[in-house]
Coordinates of C-alpha atoms in Angstrom, one line a residue:
M1435 CA -41.2 36.6 27.0
T1436 CA -38.4 34.0 26.7
E1437 CA -35.7 34.4 29.4
I1438 CA -32.2 34.9 27.9
R1439 CA -29.8 32.5 29.5
K1440 CA -27.3 31.5 26.8
I1441 CA -25.8 34.0 24.3
C1442 CA -23.7 33.1 21.2
V1443 CA -21.4 35.9 20.0
V1444 CA -20.2 35.5 16.4
G1445 CA -16.9 37.3 15.9
V1446 CA -14.6 37.6 18.9
G1447 CA -12.2 40.3 17.9
Y1448 CA -11.8 43.8 19.2
I1449 CA -15.5 44.3 19.8
G1450 CA -16.8 40.7 20.2
L1451 CA -14.4 39.5 22.8
P1452 CA -15.0 42.4 25.3
T1453 CA -18.7 41.9 24.6
C1454 CA -18.4 38.2 25.5
V1455 CA -16.6 39.0 28.7
V1456 CA -19.1 41.6 29.9
L1457 CA -22.0 39.3 29.1
A1458 CA -20.3 36.4 31.0
R1459 CA -19.6 38.7 33.9
A1460 CA -23.3 39.6 34.0
G1461 CA -24.1 35.9 34.5
F1462 CA -25.0 34.8 31.0
E1463 CA -23.7 31.5 29.5
V1464 CA -21.6 32.8 26.6
F1465 CA -20.3 30.9 23.6
G1466 CA -17.9 32.8 21.3
A1467 CA -17.7 31.7 17.6
D1468 CA -14.9 32.7 15.3
V1469 CA -13.5 31.3 12.0
N1470 CA -10.0 32.3 13.1
E1471 CA -8.6 29.1 14.6
K1472 CA -5.7 30.9 16.1
I1473 CA -7.9 33.3 18.1
V1474 CA -10.2 30.4 19.3
S1475 CA -7.2 28.3 20.3
S1476 CA -5.7 31.2 22.3
L1477 CA -9.0 31.9 24.1
E1478 CA -9.6 28.3 24.9
G1479 CA -6.1 28.2 26.3
G1480 CA -7.0 31.2 28.5
V1481 CA -5.0 33.9 26.8
V1482 CA -6.6 37.1 25.5
P1483 CA -5.0 38.0 22.2
I1484 CA -6.0 41.7 22.4
D1485 CA -4.2 44.4 24.4
E1486 CA -7.1 46.0 26.2
P1487 CA -6.7 47.3 29.8
G1488 CA -8.3 45.0 32.3
L1489 CA -9.6 42.5 29.7
Q1490 CA -7.4 39.6 30.6
E1491 CA -8.3 40.0 34.3
E1492 CA -12.0 40.1 33.6
F1493 CA -11.7 37.2 31.1
D1494 CA -10.1 35.1 33.9
A1495 CA -12.9 36.1 36.3
A1496 CA -15.6 35.1 33.8
R1497 CA -13.9 32.0 32.5
A1498 CA -16.5 29.6 34.0
N1499 CA -19.2 31.2 31.8
L1500 CA -17.2 31.3 28.6
R1501 CA -16.5 28.8 25.8
F1502 CA -15.3 29.2 22.3
G1503 CA -15.4 27.4 19.0
A1504 CA -15.4 27.8 15.2
A1505 CA -19.2 27.7 14.5
P1506 CA -22.2 29.1 16.3
E1507 CA -24.1 26.9 18.8
P1508 CA -27.8 27.0 19.6
A1509 CA -28.6 29.8 22.0
D1510 CA -31.4 32.1 23.2
A1511 CA -29.7 35.1 21.7
F1512 CA -27.0 35.8 19.1
Y1513 CA -24.7 38.7 18.6
I1514 CA -23.1 39.6 15.2
C1515 CA -19.8 41.4 16.0
V1516 CA -17.9 41.0 12.8
S1517 CA -16.1 43.7 10.9
T1518 CA -17.6 45.7 8.0
P1519 CA -14.6 47.0 6.0
L1520 CA -14.7 49.0 2.8
D1521 CA -14.8 47.7 -0.7
T1522 CA -12.6 50.1 -2.6
T1523 CA -12.8 48.4 -6.0
G1524 CA -15.4 50.8 -7.4
D1525 CA -15.5 54.6 -8.0
E1526 CA -16.2 55.2 -4.4
P1527 CA -15.8 53.0 -1.2
R1528 CA -18.8 50.9 -0.3
A1529 CA -19.6 48.7 2.7
K1530 CA -18.3 45.2 2.4
L1531 CA -21.0 43.1 4.1
D1532 CA -19.6 39.6 3.3
Y1533 CA -18.7 39.0 7.0
V1534 CA -22.1 40.1 8.3
F1535 CA -24.0 38.0 5.8
S1536 CA -21.7 35.0 6.4
A1537 CA -22.3 35.3 10.2
A1538 CA -26.1 35.5 9.6
R1539 CA -26.0 32.3 7.5
A1540 CA -24.1 30.5 10.2
I1541 CA -26.6 31.6 12.8
G1542 CA -29.5 30.7 10.6
R1543 CA -28.3 27.1 10.7
V1544 CA -28.9 26.8 14.4
L1545 CA -31.7 29.5 14.8
A1546 CA -34.8 28.4 16.7
P1547 CA -38.2 30.0 17.1
G1548 CA -38.2 32.8 19.7
N1549 CA -34.5 33.5 19.4
L1550 CA -33.1 37.1 19.3
V1551 CA -30.4 38.1 16.8
I1552 CA -28.6 41.4 17.6
L1553 CA -26.5 43.0 14.9
E1554 CA -23.8 45.1 16.6
S1555 CA -21.6 45.7 13.5
S1556 CA -21.8 49.2 12.0
V1557 CA -23.8 48.8 8.7
P1558 CA -25.5 50.9 6.1
P1559 CA -29.2 51.7 6.8
K1560 CA -31.6 48.8 6.2
T1561 CA -28.9 46.1 6.6
T1562 CA -30.7 44.7 9.7
R1563 CA -33.7 43.9 7.5
R1564 CA -31.5 42.2 5.0
V1565 CA -30.0 40.1 7.8
A1566 CA -33.5 39.2 9.0
A1567 CA -34.4 38.0 5.5
L1568 CA -31.2 36.0 5.2
L1569 CA -31.9 34.4 8.7
A1570 CA -35.4 33.4 7.6
E1571 CA -34.1 32.0 4.3
T1572 CA -31.3 29.9 5.9
S1573 CA -33.3 28.7 8.9
G1574 CA -36.5 28.0 7.1
L1575 CA -38.4 29.9 9.8
D1576 CA -41.1 32.4 9.2
A1577 CA -39.8 36.0 9.5
D1578 CA -42.0 36.6 12.6
A1579 CA -40.8 33.4 14.3
F1580 CA -37.6 35.2 15.6
Y1581 CA -36.4 38.7 16.4
T1582 CA -33.7 40.9 15.0
A1583 CA -32.4 44.1 16.4
H1584 CA -29.6 46.6 15.7
C1585 CA -27.7 47.5 18.8
P1586 CA -24.6 49.3 17.5
E1587 CA -21.4 49.2 19.5
R1588 CA -20.3 52.6 20.8
V1589 CA -17.0 51.9 22.5
I1590 CA -13.4 53.0 22.0
P1591 CA -10.3 50.9 22.5
G1592 CA -8.6 51.5 25.8
Q1593 CA -12.0 52.1 27.5
M1594 CA -14.0 49.2 26.2
L1595 CA -15.0 47.5 29.4
R1596 CA -16.1 50.7 31.1
E1597 CA -18.0 52.0 28.1
L1598 CA -19.8 48.7 27.5
R1599 CA -21.2 49.1 30.9
E1600 CA -21.7 52.9 31.1
N1601 CA -22.5 54.2 27.6
D1602 CA -26.1 54.6 26.5
R1603 CA -27.2 51.7 24.3
L1604 CA -29.5 51.9 21.3
I1605 CA -31.9 49.2 20.5
G1606 CA -33.3 49.4 17.0
C1607 CA -36.1 46.8 16.6
A1608 CA -39.4 46.6 14.7
S1609 CA -40.9 44.3 17.4
E1610 CA -41.8 45.4 20.9
E1611 CA -41.2 41.9 22.2
G1612 CA -37.8 41.7 20.5
A1613 CA -36.8 45.1 21.9
A1614 CA -37.9 43.9 25.4
L1615 CA -35.7 40.9 25.0
A1616 CA -32.7 43.0 24.0
K1617 CA -33.4 45.4 26.8
S1618 CA -33.4 42.5 29.3
I1619 CA -29.8 41.8 28.3
Y1620 CA -28.6 45.4 28.6
D1621 CA -30.4 45.9 31.9
R1622 CA -28.1 43.3 33.3
I1623 CA -25.0 44.8 31.8
L1624 CA -25.4 48.5 32.2
T1625 CA -24.2 50.1 35.4
K1626 CA -24.7 53.7 34.4
G1627 CA -26.0 54.3 30.8
S1628 CA -29.6 54.2 29.6
V1629 CA -31.3 52.0 27.1
R1630 CA -32.9 53.9 24.2
V1631 CA -35.4 52.0 22.0
T1632 CA -36.1 53.1 18.5
G1633 CA -36.5 51.6 15.0
D1634 CA -33.9 49.5 13.3
V1635 CA -33.1 52.0 10.5
T1636 CA -33.0 54.9 12.9
A1637 CA -30.5 53.0 15.1
E1638 CA -28.3 52.2 12.1
T1639 CA -28.3 55.8 11.0
A1640 CA -27.7 57.2 14.4
K1641 CA -24.4 55.1 14.7
L1642 CA -23.3 56.4 11.3
A1643 CA -24.2 59.9 12.2
E1644 CA -22.0 59.8 15.3
N1645 CA -18.9 58.8 13.4
A1646 CA -19.6 61.1 10.5
F1647 CA -20.0 64.0 12.9
R1648 CA -16.6 63.3 14.4
D1649 CA -15.1 63.0 10.9
V1650 CA -16.4 66.4 9.9
N1651 CA -15.1 68.0 13.2
I1652 CA -11.6 66.5 12.7
A1653 CA -11.6 67.6 9.1
Y1654 CA -12.3 71.1 10.2
A1655 CA -9.4 71.0 12.6
N1656 CA -7.1 69.5 9.9
E1657 CA -8.2 72.2 7.5
L1658 CA -7.4 74.9 10.1
A1659 CA -3.9 73.4 10.4
V1660 CA -3.3 74.0 6.7
I1661 CA -4.7 77.6 7.0
A1662 CA -2.5 78.3 10.1
E1663 CA 0.6 77.0 8.3
G1664 CA -0.2 79.4 5.4
L1665 CA -0.5 82.3 7.9
G1666 CA 2.6 81.3 9.8
I1667 CA 0.8 80.9 13.1
D1668 CA 0.3 78.0 15.6
V1669 CA -2.9 76.1 14.9
F1670 CA -3.0 74.6 18.3
E1671 CA -3.0 78.1 19.9
V1672 CA -5.8 79.1 17.5
I1673 CA -7.9 76.1 18.5
E1674 CA -7.2 76.6 22.2
L1675 CA -8.3 80.2 22.0
A1676 CA -11.4 79.4 19.9
N1677 CA -12.4 76.7 22.3
C1678 CA -12.6 79.3 25.1
H1679 CA -16.0 80.2 23.5
P1680 CA -18.7 78.3 25.5
R1681 CA -20.3 76.9 22.3
V1682 CA -17.2 75.9 20.4
N1683 CA -15.4 72.6 20.7
I1684 CA -12.9 72.1 17.9
N1685 CA -11.0 68.8 17.7
T1686 CA -7.2 68.6 17.7
P1687 CA -5.6 68.2 14.3
G1688 CA -3.3 65.3 13.6
I1689 CA -1.7 63.3 10.8
G1690 CA -5.1 62.1 9.5
V1691 CA -8.0 59.9 10.6
G1692 CA -7.7 56.2 11.2
G1693 CA -9.5 53.3 13.0
H1694 CA -12.3 50.9 12.2
C1695 CA -15.1 53.5 12.4
I1696 CA -14.5 57.2 11.7
P1697 CA -12.8 56.9 8.2
V1698 CA -15.1 54.0 7.2
V1699 CA -18.7 54.4 8.2
P1700 CA -19.4 57.8 6.7
W1701 CA -19.2 56.0 3.3
F1702 CA -22.1 53.8 4.3
L1703 CA -24.3 56.9 4.1
C1704 CA -22.5 58.3 1.1
E1705 CA -23.1 55.2 -0.9
Q1706 CA -26.8 55.4 -0.5
F1707 CA -27.1 59.2 -0.9
P1708 CA -24.1 60.2 -3.1
D1709 CA -25.7 63.6 -4.1
D1710 CA -26.8 64.5 -0.6
T1711 CA -23.6 64.0 1.4
V1712 CA -21.5 66.8 0.1
L1713 CA -20.2 67.7 3.6
M1714 CA -19.3 64.1 4.4
H1715 CA -17.5 63.7 1.1
A1716 CA -15.6 66.9 1.7
A1717 CA -14.6 65.8 5.2
R1718 CA -13.3 62.4 3.9
A1719 CA -11.3 64.2 1.2
V1720 CA -9.7 66.6 3.7
N1721 CA -8.8 63.9 6.2
D1722 CA -7.5 61.5 3.5
R1723 CA -5.2 64.3 2.2
K1724 CA -3.7 65.0 5.6
P1725 CA -0.9 62.4 5.6
G1726 CA 0.3 63.8 2.3
W1727 CA 0.2 67.4 3.6
V1728 CA 2.2 66.4 6.6
A1729 CA 4.7 64.7 4.3
D1730 CA 5.0 68.0 2.4
Q1731 CA 5.8 69.9 5.6
V1732 CA 8.5 67.4 6.6
A1733 CA 10.0 67.8 3.1
K1734 CA 10.5 71.5 3.8
V1735 CA 12.7 70.6 6.8
I1736 CA 14.6 67.5 5.6
A1737 CA 14.9 65.9 2.1
P1738 CA 15.2 62.3 1.0
P1739 CA 17.0 60.0 1.2
A1740 CA 17.4 61.1 4.9
E1741 CA 16.5 58.6 7.6
I1742 CA 13.4 59.5 9.7
C1743 CA 11.6 57.7 12.5
V1744 CA 7.9 57.9 12.9
L1745 CA 6.8 58.1 16.5
G1746 CA 3.5 56.3 16.7
M1747 CA 1.9 53.9 14.2
T1748 CA -1.5 52.9 15.7
Y1749 CA -4.6 54.7 14.7
K1750 CA -5.0 56.6 18.0
P1751 CA -2.9 57.2 21.1
D1752 CA -2.3 54.4 23.7
V1753 CA -3.8 51.4 21.9
D1754 CA -2.2 48.6 19.8
D1755 CA -4.8 48.8 17.0
L1756 CA -3.3 49.4 13.6
R1757 CA -6.5 49.2 11.5
D1758 CA -6.7 52.0 8.9
S1759 CA -4.0 53.9 10.7
A1760 CA -3.2 57.3 9.1
S1761 CA 0.3 57.0 10.6
V1762 CA 0.9 53.8 8.7
D1763 CA -0.3 55.6 5.5
F1764 CA 2.2 58.5 6.3
A1765 CA 5.1 56.1 6.9
K1766 CA 4.5 54.3 3.6
L1767 CA 4.2 57.6 1.8
M1768 CA 7.5 58.8 3.1
R1769 CA 9.1 55.6 2.0
E1770 CA 7.7 56.0 -1.4
R1771 CA 9.2 59.5 -1.5
G1772 CA 12.6 58.1 -1.0
Y1773 CA 13.1 58.5 2.8
R1774 CA 14.7 55.7 4.9
V1775 CA 11.8 55.1 7.4
T1776 CA 11.8 53.3 10.7
V1777 CA 9.1 53.6 13.4
C1778 CA 8.7 53.6 17.1
E1779 CA 5.5 52.0 18.3
P1780 CA 5.7 51.1 22.0
N1781 CA 2.2 49.6 22.1
V1782 CA 3.0 46.9 19.6
R1783 CA 5.4 44.2 20.8
A1784 CA 6.9 43.2 17.5
K1785 CA 10.2 43.9 15.7
T1786 CA 8.4 45.1 12.7
V1787 CA 5.1 47.1 12.4
A1788 CA 3.3 47.4 9.0
G1789 CA 6.6 46.4 7.3
F1790 CA 8.8 48.9 9.1
E1791 CA 11.5 48.2 11.7
N1792 CA 10.1 49.0 15.1
R1793 CA 12.6 50.7 17.3
T1794 CA 12.7 51.6 21.0
L1795 CA 12.4 55.3 21.8
D1796 CA 16.0 55.5 22.7
E1797 CA 16.9 54.1 19.3
A1798 CA 14.4 56.4 17.6
L1799 CA 15.9 59.5 19.2
G1800 CA 19.3 58.5 17.7
T1801 CA 17.9 58.4 14.2
G1802 CA 18.6 62.0 13.4
F1803 CA 15.0 63.1 12.7
V1804 CA 11.7 62.1 14.2
V1805 CA 8.1 62.8 13.2
V1806 CA 5.6 62.8 16.1
S1807 CA 2.5 61.3 14.7
L1808 CA 0.7 60.3 17.9
A1809 CA 0.8 61.5 21.5
H1810 CA 1.3 58.1 23.2
R1811 CA 1.9 58.1 26.9
Q1812 CA 5.5 57.0 26.4
F1813 CA 6.0 60.1 24.2
R1814 CA 4.2 62.4 26.6
E1815 CA 6.5 61.3 29.4
A1816 CA 9.6 62.0 27.2
K1817 CA 8.7 65.3 25.6
A1818 CA 11.9 67.1 26.7
R1819 CA 14.0 64.3 25.1
I1820 CA 12.0 64.3 21.9
A1821 CA 12.1 68.1 21.6
A1822 CA 15.9 68.0 21.9
V1823 CA 16.3 66.2 18.6
P1824 CA 15.4 67.4 15.1
H1825 CA 11.7 66.8 14.7
Y1826 CA 8.4 67.6 13.1
D1827 CA 5.4 67.6 15.5
A1828 CA 2.1 66.8 13.8
V1829 CA 0.0 66.6 16.9
G1830 CA 1.1 69.5 19.1
L1831 CA 2.8 67.2 21.7
L1832 CA 5.8 69.5 22.1
R1833 CA 4.0 72.8 22.4
G1834 CA 5.7 75.0 24.9
M1835 CA 8.9 72.9 25.0

């Protein structure tokens, strides 16, 4: 079995960059490739462009093993860590795999016999096999001259470095030797989690199942919020009491579901099995409707053209990631309904966020009316001050105040 010494990571964004750092800290020579010149320039200059706890410090410690450029270099192993957004031009959303296939073609140009290519991006079932075929076509190598595996990322912003080292890792590979090569990498990275080897399609589906499960659970909580409002009771108390049961664990309802995984990857199963994913379709519909429902509740308290300030614009608490944020959707919807909307997003250091003026918390509390859309640390520490102004709390932050 070939020893893995050099690894090339294609895509050095929210997932790829922490992956580069963890690999480099484990002693691998790492080259990060990205078509975004601004990101490459920043990293080559020693500045991490992502706000992730501990990442800059670990990047600095691993700098001797890290290099970056625009195109993949020859290596023993390659990672594909590019995004897989949704194509929403059809009747239903579908996976947009352009970035994955582009990365595969770029790798194919430098692929050598015995190399391992790991697809980390979340993808529809059987995509790894399509990547393998594309690698063979681009490189001119026989399909059995190299190895492909699907090892899905399973991390969450704010905890990436810890989870990359501690979470169980899946290796989906049709070849025992390819799986062993992949395992040799993760054995050097993991400090706590286990490596679980399975087939490529099984690994792809397991990752999608994880996120679809969470989507369904959140949809159930969001549906309970609607029911509780109709009954005139506190949904957060209902869930707290229900969760006293040892076999019940209901999520906390919110303003919707955002991020790069949960509202996206269930569609990767729905697109292949449209008639057999009734529950997943229903969950997506419930969660997509939630920002509009919250807007309706706010309208019962205050009418346009009143000024409101939305507290929290990222897709989850305590991160700077705005991708597919339900809070952004909510703010845009309120503006469409005639409200004068500003926001307070302390985790994004910019004067505007998603086209809205970004105010400090002090400024936000002087607006006249605030909508709590996320339970950021800064808001948790200021609950009494927030509760003292006219507000609508979509996440239960101010319960008991």
